Amino acid sequence: MGKSLKEGEVEELKSKTDIYGIVSGYVKLKKTGRNYTGLCPFHKEKTPSFTVDTSKQLYHCFGCGEGGDVINFVEKIENMEFVEAVEFLAKKIGYTLKYNYSGFSKELSKSKDRLIELNEQAKKYFNFILFKSKKGLPSLNYLKSRGFTEDTLNEFELGYSPDSWNDFSDFARKRGYKQEELVKCGLAIESKKGAGKIYDRFRGRIMFPIQDIVGKTIGFGGRIIQQGSKTSKEKARYINTPETRLYSKGKNIYRIFQAKNKIVEKDEVLIVEGYTDVMALHQSGIKNAVASLGTALTPDQIKVLGRFTKNIVLVFDSDTAGMNASLKGIERLREYNEKLDLYYENNLNIRVSVLEEGYDPADYIFKRGREDFIKRIEDSPTIIDFTIDAIIKRYDIGDLAGKLKASDHLIRFISTLSSGIIQEECIKRVAQKLNLKESLLMEEMLKRQFDNRNKIMNKGRDKNTGRKEQGDENIVPLKRIEVEALKLIINGPGNKIDEFLDLGPDYFRFEDTRQLYLIIRNEVARAKEDNKRINFPIKITSGTVENEDVRKLYNNILFSEPHYTGQNIDLVISEIINNLKQVRISEEIEDIRKKMMEYEKNENTGVRKKDYTASEYNELYQRLIELEREKMNLKII
């Protein structure tokens, strides 16, 4: 079930479109011979090199090389995909596109078109009431008292829904729209008092039209300014169109159609919480602002924004609601990151700006001014730094107990992030801010991950046995990783034992784990040399293990109950191998950084030691780059 443009429709649309008429809406064109010229809208220039050839219905810029037909121009200038550009152009010139349909697509498409038409009628109706009716005068005066000019109110196509039960519904029905269409569009609600009766959803509210990426009106936001409505006791300050075939609050963005070109030009988008915030910023000349529709930023919204910029600034009020919204925004971004490795694979730079107490963006612009607002945006931290700082502010890190609580809270936050690369970045920043070693923080985080994983694995075990692996509770966190690795080698599940044995003893920092690893590796090597089959669990003769601590460790592993399942064993093995590598590389990086800092300190004080020559410093630097790259390439599970 679907639809596609009929063959020849694109050419038919182009034949009915005057490229001069479309381009001149964006570029000031001057007649030059048989063509028209102007300043190119796609790059900065002082001398016109942009040309429109009306005989060929083509455009070309001799400066940047951009060129094509009218659809190419719309795609580029409006930042649209091909189909979006075709539909946008058809709407602009009043041409009705013809489609091929399969299944019930034709009926569904016609139904959708009717709903869009209905929303357009509603927009015009509400706008007329606000500007031309006495019913809208109080709301119009309120908006002007907030500082909004009439030009801005007209540009944003604001309206007012009368405080009555059926004014708009009656208006729409007189123009041939059915009750079920009003309900499907979200403009009316079915009454519980009688079958077949409806009443207006929006009553006594300032109306903000919401448009999709190509400029079609798909829904509304309604803001109440006077309590004590005649028609209801609604207390919600804002209500939006419910989820419909046209509108989804998690997928659409307020004013994205109008702002997208400025977003591309500035290479940055500001996301605010309220419709009036967008209006105030736009009126002050900040036109790359949009609003999420009553939700924290969602993955679908980020996908749309990502088409126009990789730089996103979340702007929040300073009150509790604003701060809560920012934390919800972080959670949404974390969910998106789980799917697409948000920060690195998509190269998104997300920052957070929380305004001073008592201000929302509209108030800030009107009272503090545009320049102060822009400065605040420029100084906004990344979302990671914002979260880390927000957590640290809750504790007195000058006190040891406060520092421990802050580090525990931060590790809990970092553990929720799916990307190992982002976890590494967070660990670095926390270590700097709390003056702690990266390796200690990494150790604590890995311990938390192992504990959580073991809880999941043990969930299906017999709850009545209450058994614990003897001695496990006394193992220090980092050593736990090495013990887990030895358990897997000795018990032999999975098919990656050679990966463990290829690591080498340097990945086992503790004396007993290192010795046991070497003993096992020698046993396996001896068996392979003799072409003997390796039986699991690997048995080690008592004479082979001389150290008592190693013997205890081996016995503890041998008699502990395996808790890995066939379904997750390869995942567990990969996780443990990567964690061993991660800790080893992190320690070497930390050691290199200390040596480099000592060299830099000696250089600054004029004291140069033989141990740190310039060539050795460069070698350390190159090794640091190699290690950082190796860490980046590790697949953290």
XYZ file of C-alpha atoms in Angstrom:
637
model
C 0.000 0.000 0.000
C 1.600 3.279 -1.128
C 1.651 6.061 -3.653
C 4.114 7.390 -6.207
C 4.070 10.254 -8.658
C 2.614 9.374 -12.049
C 5.076 9.178 -14.915
C 5.722 12.598 -16.389
C 4.355 14.520 -13.389
C 7.690 16.101 -12.519
C 8.191 17.334 -16.089
C 4.595 18.579 -16.186
C 5.162 20.507 -12.940
C 8.371 22.058 -14.307
C 6.620 23.067 -17.532
C 3.993 24.975 -15.543
C 6.570 26.704 -13.340
C 8.369 29.937 -14.189
C 11.866 29.616 -12.735
C 12.232 33.401 -12.657
C 9.099 33.725 -10.493
C 10.389 31.166 -7.996
C 14.033 32.292 -7.825
C 13.138 35.998 -7.602
C 11.347 35.213 -4.347
C 14.755 34.482 -2.833
C 17.246 36.460 -4.950
C 17.077 40.048 -6.223
C 17.491 39.543 -9.976
C 18.456 42.092 -12.596
C 17.937 41.770 -16.354
C 21.306 41.310 -18.087
C 20.943 40.665 -21.817
C 18.583 37.729 -22.283
C 19.265 36.371 -18.766
C 18.867 37.562 -15.179
C 21.735 37.907 -12.696
C 22.067 38.408 -8.955
C 24.128 37.611 -5.866
C 24.316 33.857 -5.311
C 22.247 32.702 -2.303
C 24.525 29.677 -1.802
C 27.822 31.441 -1.137
C 28.969 34.892 -0.134
C 29.956 37.192 -2.989
C 30.094 40.892 -3.789
C 29.954 40.669 -7.587
C 26.899 38.898 -9.080
C 27.792 35.552 -10.635
C 24.393 33.865 -10.222
C 22.479 33.573 -13.525
C 18.918 32.502 -14.396
C 18.242 31.470 -17.992
C 14.471 31.639 -18.501
C 14.640 30.160 -22.020
C 16.257 26.999 -20.674
C 14.496 27.241 -17.272
C 17.852 26.674 -15.555
C 20.055 28.522 -13.059
C 23.834 28.492 -12.616
C 26.396 30.209 -10.408
C 29.780 30.810 -12.039
C 31.281 31.399 -8.599
C 30.438 28.242 -6.617
C 29.226 25.996 -9.465
C 25.723 25.397 -8.117
C 23.102 24.936 -10.809
C 20.129 22.991 -12.138
C 16.406 23.287 -12.721
C 13.723 24.844 -10.551
C 13.305 21.696 -8.421
C 17.053 21.573 -7.772
C 16.852 25.208 -6.701
C 14.017 24.527 -4.248
C 15.849 21.476 -2.865
C 18.947 23.576 -2.218
C 17.386 26.835 -1.020
C 14.756 25.183 1.223
C 16.985 22.307 2.366
C 14.454 19.727 1.209
C 14.621 16.256 -0.223
C 13.425 15.724 -3.809
C 9.832 14.650 -3.070
C 9.460 17.401 -0.474
C 10.670 19.961 -3.021
C 8.235 18.695 -5.674
C 5.254 18.907 -3.296
C 6.379 22.299 -1.992
C 6.688 23.692 -5.524
C 3.314 22.244 -6.577
C 1.645 23.886 -3.596
C 3.392 27.188 -4.331
C 2.081 27.415 -7.915
C -1.286 25.766 -7.197
C -0.669 22.622 -9.216
C -2.350 19.359 -8.153
C 0.067 16.455 -8.455
C -1.231 13.154 -9.826
C -0.223 9.913 -8.141
C -0.292 6.174 -8.745
C -1.950 4.395 -5.858
C -1.944 0.834 -4.597
C -4.422 -0.679 -2.155
C -6.401 1.958 -0.294
C -3.719 4.626 -0.756
C -5.863 6.846 -2.950
C -8.616 7.086 -0.357
C -6.091 7.559 2.447
C -4.240 10.240 0.499
C -7.470 12.106 -0.255
C -8.435 11.827 3.405
C -5.054 13.233 4.449
C -5.389 16.107 1.978
C -8.809 16.906 3.430
C -7.361 17.076 6.938
C -4.600 19.426 5.784
C -7.199 21.642 4.092
C -9.237 21.617 7.295
C -6.235 22.734 9.342
C -5.574 25.530 6.846
C -9.199 26.662 7.170
C -8.874 26.589 10.960
C -5.689 28.675 10.824
C -7.397 31.352 8.740
C -10.491 31.287 10.966
C -8.535 31.692 14.230
C -6.360 34.415 12.668
C -9.462 36.358 11.596
C -10.938 36.141 15.120
C -7.714 37.471 16.703
C -7.256 40.449 14.388
C -10.757 41.281 13.155
C -13.129 40.311 15.974
C -13.889 41.845 19.362
C -13.595 38.345 20.857
C -9.879 38.299 20.064
C -9.086 41.847 21.207
C -8.058 40.947 24.827
C -5.627 38.326 23.532
C -4.259 40.673 20.882
C -3.674 43.367 23.512
C -2.023 40.814 25.818
C 0.430 39.729 23.101
C 1.307 43.337 22.292
C 1.813 44.065 25.998
C 4.370 41.235 26.091
C 6.378 43.137 23.488
C 5.310 41.400 20.267
C 4.757 43.583 17.225
C 1.788 43.121 14.945
C 4.166 42.202 12.103
C 5.523 39.311 14.182
C 2.032 38.126 15.143
C 1.018 38.159 11.469
C 4.201 36.437 10.358
C 3.618 33.642 12.895
C -0.058 33.515 11.773
C -1.356 33.578 15.344
C -5.061 33.305 16.042
C -7.666 33.028 18.773
C -10.257 30.317 19.404
C -13.514 31.778 20.781
C -14.592 30.762 24.281
C -17.615 28.813 23.047
C -18.499 25.162 22.548
C -19.138 25.005 18.808
C -18.079 28.179 17.005
C -15.365 26.601 14.884
C -17.176 23.275 14.395
C -20.227 25.093 13.079
C -18.020 27.205 10.789
C -16.295 24.078 9.364
C -19.512 22.090 8.873
C -21.034 24.957 6.908
C -18.077 24.630 4.534
C -18.684 20.950 3.911
C -16.417 19.280 6.469
C -17.802 16.256 8.315
C -17.862 15.737 12.060
C -15.559 12.717 11.826
C -13.027 14.830 9.905
C -13.041 17.430 12.671
C -12.413 14.691 15.238
C -9.687 12.982 13.144
C -7.978 16.337 12.729
C -7.979 16.890 16.489
C -9.987 20.109 16.224
C -13.099 18.636 17.841
C -13.904 16.068 20.544
C -16.795 13.594 20.558
C -19.260 14.423 23.298
C -20.111 11.824 25.935
C -23.543 13.344 26.388
C -24.997 12.186 23.109
C -24.076 10.070 20.098
C -22.951 12.022 17.061
C -22.331 15.222 18.993
C -19.003 17.059 19.047
C -17.525 20.186 20.617
C -14.448 22.333 19.893
C -11.171 21.141 21.429
C -9.667 24.639 21.534
C -11.756 27.225 23.371
C -10.703 30.603 24.694
C -7.049 30.189 23.684
C -4.365 31.968 21.667
C -3.679 29.632 18.745
C -0.214 28.813 17.375
C -0.290 26.972 14.011
C 2.213 24.089 13.766
C 3.623 23.238 10.339
C 5.627 20.316 9.013
C 8.949 20.429 7.189
C 7.322 21.496 3.904
C 5.039 24.151 5.405
C 1.726 22.259 5.661
C -0.368 23.105 8.724
C -0.673 19.857 10.679
C -1.810 20.963 14.132
C -2.096 23.691 16.744
C -0.902 24.717 20.151
C -3.403 26.599 22.281
C -2.417 28.892 25.186
C -4.931 30.117 27.744
C -4.397 33.613 29.185
C -7.565 34.016 31.218
C -8.726 31.622 33.906
C -12.435 30.998 34.458
C -13.367 29.941 30.930
C -17.092 29.912 30.223
C -16.954 26.532 28.515
C -14.659 24.533 30.775
C -12.566 24.447 33.908
C -9.344 23.534 32.089
C -6.261 24.485 34.058
C -3.652 23.421 31.515
C -1.848 26.511 30.298
C -1.051 24.862 26.970
C -2.846 22.134 25.064
C -1.760 20.733 21.696
C -3.431 18.828 18.908
C -3.498 15.138 19.944
C -1.656 12.467 17.957
C -3.272 12.323 14.510
C -2.424 11.108 11.008
C -0.819 14.498 10.414
C 0.633 15.460 13.771
C 2.990 13.752 16.220
C 4.575 15.795 19.000
C 7.599 13.496 19.068
C 8.309 13.843 15.337
C 7.469 17.452 14.529
C 9.217 20.673 15.524
C 7.607 24.091 15.910
C 8.725 26.541 13.144
C 11.234 24.145 11.542
C 9.901 25.030 8.076
C 10.558 28.742 8.565
C 13.834 28.363 10.502
C 15.642 25.669 8.522
C 17.450 28.007 6.131
C 18.748 30.182 8.973
C 19.800 27.029 10.818
C 21.903 26.048 7.799
C 23.307 29.579 7.480
C 24.280 29.773 11.179
C 25.170 26.068 11.336
C 23.404 25.949 14.693
C 19.891 25.487 16.045
C 18.498 26.815 19.334
C 15.774 24.662 20.889
C 13.522 26.458 23.361
C 10.474 25.260 25.276
C 7.724 27.716 24.340
C 6.086 29.094 21.213
C 6.409 32.676 22.463
C 10.117 32.065 23.119
C 10.587 31.275 19.425
C 8.609 34.394 18.490
C 10.674 36.668 20.759
C 13.976 35.331 19.450
C 12.776 35.652 15.854
C 11.600 39.218 16.430
C 15.038 40.122 17.834
C 16.729 38.729 14.727
C 17.655 35.285 16.114
C 15.859 33.232 13.481
C 17.531 29.839 13.944
C 15.317 29.012 16.939
C 12.647 26.288 17.115
C 10.671 24.579 19.898
C 10.078 20.974 20.814
C 6.362 20.333 21.181
C 5.897 19.823 24.901
C 8.393 16.953 25.137
C 12.071 16.531 25.749
C 14.072 16.270 22.541
C 13.326 12.966 20.807
C 15.450 10.870 18.403
C 13.054 11.636 15.531
C 13.393 15.367 16.123
C 17.183 15.095 16.218
C 17.136 13.208 12.912
C 15.222 16.106 11.325
C 17.533 18.723 12.820
C 20.595 16.723 11.799
C 19.737 17.385 8.148
C 20.447 21.079 8.660
C 23.147 21.303 11.351
C 25.281 19.247 13.723
C 25.256 21.979 16.385
C 22.319 21.945 18.806
C 21.815 24.224 21.826
C 19.096 23.352 24.328
C 17.845 26.536 26.026
C 15.983 26.132 29.333
C 14.420 28.333 31.976
C 16.200 28.381 35.327
C 13.194 27.164 37.298
C 12.677 23.584 38.468
C 10.580 22.681 35.433
C 13.324 23.851 33.134
C 16.004 21.895 34.952
C 13.847 18.768 34.934
C 13.291 19.206 31.213
C 17.042 19.372 30.662
C 17.594 16.115 32.526
C 14.814 14.489 30.502
C 16.495 15.849 27.390
C 19.726 14.136 28.422
C 17.853 10.871 28.875
C 16.317 11.191 25.419
C 19.718 11.856 23.930
C 21.126 8.812 25.706
C 18.401 6.657 24.122
C 19.215 8.090 20.702
C 22.903 7.441 21.298
C 22.201 3.760 21.986
C 21.038 3.441 18.404
C 23.328 5.755 16.479
C 26.343 6.576 18.652
C 25.004 10.119 18.736
C 28.088 12.139 19.565
C 30.655 10.494 17.321
C 29.077 8.646 14.403
C 26.656 11.522 13.722
C 29.181 14.147 14.830
C 26.553 16.058 16.805
C 27.668 18.797 19.159
C 24.940 19.303 21.761
C 25.194 22.120 24.298
C 22.940 23.272 27.135
C 22.140 26.808 28.267
C 20.123 27.424 31.443
C 19.008 31.043 31.808
C 19.228 33.096 34.978
C 16.540 32.670 37.603
C 13.233 34.317 36.759
C 13.760 34.421 32.986
C 12.416 32.448 30.086
C 13.960 33.163 26.654
C 11.226 35.667 25.721
C 11.631 37.645 28.962
C 15.411 37.483 28.678
C 15.381 38.939 25.156
C 12.898 41.702 26.018
C 14.535 42.687 29.338
C 18.232 41.872 28.937
C 18.624 42.262 25.208
C 19.797 40.293 22.212
C 23.555 40.665 22.795
C 23.399 39.305 26.365
C 21.391 36.339 25.153
C 23.819 35.558 22.320
C 26.771 35.777 24.745
C 25.051 33.309 27.048
C 24.500 30.899 24.152
C 28.140 31.197 23.080
C 29.270 30.303 26.627
C 26.982 27.265 26.944
C 28.728 23.972 27.899
C 28.415 20.633 26.146
C 25.653 18.363 27.352
C 28.229 16.092 29.022
C 29.890 18.975 30.887
C 26.467 20.352 31.819
C 25.402 17.026 33.331
C 28.685 16.493 35.159
C 28.615 20.039 36.565
C 24.929 19.726 37.553
C 25.716 16.559 39.536
C 28.851 17.988 41.141
C 26.931 21.092 42.304
C 24.822 18.850 44.546
C 27.805 17.920 46.692
C 30.556 19.624 48.697
C 33.553 18.226 46.822
C 35.925 20.110 49.148
C 34.971 17.477 51.699
C 36.143 13.864 51.191
C 32.691 12.418 51.911
C 31.127 14.841 49.409
C 33.706 13.964 46.761
C 32.972 10.245 47.225
C 29.224 10.833 46.907
C 29.726 12.981 43.805
C 31.994 10.388 42.155
C 29.497 7.605 42.940
C 26.629 9.618 41.420
C 28.712 10.480 38.348
C 29.773 6.862 37.813
C 26.117 5.833 37.969
C 25.357 8.406 35.262
C 28.322 7.384 33.087
C 27.386 3.696 33.397
C 24.025 4.429 31.750
C 25.719 5.644 28.550
C 25.956 2.932 25.931
C 28.967 4.226 24.017
C 32.332 3.254 25.481
C 33.884 6.253 23.724
C 31.557 8.689 25.496
C 32.135 6.871 28.793
C 35.879 7.390 28.334
C 35.370 11.082 27.630
C 33.207 11.457 30.742
C 35.736 9.618 32.921
C 38.467 12.009 31.744
C 36.424 15.084 32.569
C 35.284 13.802 35.957
C 38.877 12.927 36.867
C 39.945 16.489 36.061
C 37.067 18.138 37.920
C 37.378 15.966 41.047
C 41.181 15.663 40.930
C 41.000 11.854 40.886
C 42.858 9.220 38.884
C 41.143 8.054 35.720
C 42.089 4.448 36.453
C 40.309 4.540 39.835
C 37.124 5.903 38.286
C 37.339 3.346 35.481
C 37.786 0.589 38.042
C 34.661 1.659 39.908
C 32.620 1.913 36.718
C 33.697 -1.536 35.495
C 32.826 -2.991 38.905
C 29.332 -1.496 38.613
C 28.924 -2.925 35.115
C 30.009 -6.380 36.240
C 27.681 -6.273 39.243
C 24.741 -5.270 37.036
C 25.559 -7.948 34.464
C 25.875 -10.637 37.144
C 22.499 -9.634 38.590
C 20.924 -10.155 35.174
C 22.677 -13.496 34.695
C 21.724 -14.733 38.147
C 18.078 -13.727 37.726
C 17.097 -17.071 36.286
C 18.924 -19.140 38.900
C 17.200 -20.882 41.786
C 16.297 -18.103 44.198
C 15.947 -20.524 47.078
C 19.572 -21.702 47.073
C 20.922 -18.335 48.176
C 24.443 -19.427 47.179
C 27.284 -16.985 46.706
C 30.604 -17.735 45.111
C 32.967 -18.112 48.015
C 35.431 -15.265 48.329
C 33.934 -13.114 45.537
C 32.726 -10.441 47.931
C 36.325 -9.843 49.032
C 37.745 -9.324 45.538
C 38.730 -5.717 44.778
C 36.852 -4.243 41.781
C 39.644 -4.242 39.177
C 40.817 -7.698 40.203
C 37.282 -8.958 39.637
C 37.741 -8.447 35.876
C 40.890 -10.578 35.882
C 39.192 -13.294 37.927
C 36.251 -13.319 35.497
C 38.711 -13.775 32.628
C 40.397 -16.709 34.409
C 37.018 -18.335 35.078
C 36.237 -18.257 31.382
C 39.634 -19.684 30.407
C 39.476 -22.502 32.968
C 35.857 -23.461 32.258
C 36.329 -23.058 28.510
C 32.879 -21.990 27.287
C 32.649 -20.204 23.968
C 35.202 -20.242 21.196
C 37.500 -17.361 22.106
C 39.958 -18.945 24.541
C 42.860 -18.186 22.194
C 42.028 -14.473 22.404
C 42.557 -14.638 26.176
C 45.802 -16.602 25.828
C 47.145 -14.172 23.218
C 46.766 -11.215 25.567
C 49.846 -11.977 27.663
C 50.538 -11.605 31.391
C 50.816 -7.774 31.285
C 47.017 -7.569 31.273
C 46.889 -9.220 34.729
C 48.112 -6.743 37.347
C 47.749 -8.838 40.498
C 50.400 -11.389 41.441
C 48.077 -14.361 41.989
C 45.982 -13.740 38.856
C 49.130 -13.231 36.735
C 50.738 -16.437 38.002
C 47.580 -18.497 37.499
C 47.226 -17.069 33.979
C 50.804 -18.102 33.109
C 50.290 -21.607 34.539
C 47.102 -22.118 32.512
C 48.694 -20.747 29.344
C 51.626 -23.132 29.722
C 49.276 -26.084 30.293
C 47.327 -25.255 27.118
C 50.535 -24.748 25.098
C 51.913 -28.093 26.308
C 48.717 -29.885 25.341
C 48.773 -28.365 21.863
C 52.391 -29.384 21.348
C 51.523 -32.970 22.252
C 48.406 -32.844 20.035
C 46.268 -33.584 23.049
C 42.671 -32.502 23.405
C 42.076 -29.786 26.005
C 39.424 -30.865 28.497
C 37.444 -28.327 30.480
C 37.522 -27.310 33.206
C 41.304 -27.232 32.916
C 42.851 -29.405 35.643
C 46.167 -28.320 37.172
C 48.199 -30.784 39.224
C 48.954 -29.754 42.791
C 52.710 -29.785 42.196
C 52.353 -27.171 39.472
C 50.904 -24.555 41.850
C 53.371 -23.686 44.574
C 52.022 -20.334 45.740
C 49.239 -20.692 48.320
C 47.337 -17.605 47.121
C 47.342 -18.909 43.552
C 46.136 -22.316 44.769
C 43.271 -20.672 46.687
C 42.303 -18.607 43.679
C 42.331 -21.656 41.408
C 40.228 -23.732 43.832
C 37.752 -20.873 44.252
C 37.322 -20.654 40.461
C 37.163 -24.423 39.992
C 34.454 -24.946 42.603
C 32.412 -21.839 41.876
C 29.199 -22.321 39.941
C 29.425 -21.156 36.296
C 26.686 -18.602 35.529
C 27.160 -17.889 31.841
C 24.593 -19.085 29.349
C 25.167 -20.216 25.778
C 23.182 -17.266 24.475
C 25.384 -14.588 26.012
C 28.815 -16.231 26.356
C 30.466 -14.619 23.318
C 29.156 -11.221 24.391
C 30.546 -11.733 27.907
C 33.953 -12.848 26.581
C 34.206 -9.822 24.267
C 33.233 -7.518 27.118
C 35.856 -8.900 29.492
C 38.654 -8.909 26.894
C 37.869 -5.312 25.961
C 37.733 -4.261 29.609
C 41.158 -5.835 30.251
C 42.544 -3.941 27.266
C 40.792 -0.752 28.297
C 42.290 -0.750 31.793
C 45.754 -1.605 30.493
C 45.684 1.158 27.848
C 44.224 3.707 30.297
C 47.063 3.096 32.745
C 49.714 3.465 30.043
C 48.056 6.680 28.815
C 48.018 8.060 32.342
C 51.702 7.192 32.814
C 52.643 8.870 29.499
C 50.695 12.011 30.371
C 52.519 12.301 33.693
C 55.880 12.016 31.933
C 54.865 14.625 29.356
C 53.622 17.001 32.070
C 56.912 16.622 33.933
C 58.804 17.428 30.735
C 56.628 20.506 30.122
C 57.116 21.610 33.731
C 60.900 21.320 33.380
C 60.778 23.273 30.107
C 58.774 26.073 31.726
C 61.150 26.345 34.686
C 64.237 26.201 32.490
C 65.333 22.874 33.953
C 65.848 20.106 31.426
C 66.659 16.572 32.482
C 68.442 14.047 30.351
C 65.579 11.610 30.856
C 63.221 13.881 28.924
C 64.840 15.042 25.725
C 62.734 16.669 22.991
C 62.935 13.562 20.812
C 61.737 11.366 23.676
C 58.897 13.784 24.332
C 57.848 13.465 20.678
C 58.014 9.673 20.976
C 55.760 9.845 24.040
C 53.358 12.071 22.121
C 53.232 9.676 19.168
C 52.674 6.743 21.515
C 49.870 8.672 23.224
C 48.143 9.184 19.861
C 48.484 5.465 19.065
C 46.982 4.481 22.421
C 44.109 6.946 22.120
C 43.357 5.568 18.658
C 43.526 2.016 19.992
C 41.050 2.933 22.729
C 38.773 4.532 20.155
C 38.802 1.343 18.089
C 37.972 -0.910 21.025
C 34.459 -2.275 20.706
C 33.109 -1.724 24.204
C 30.063 -3.932 24.742
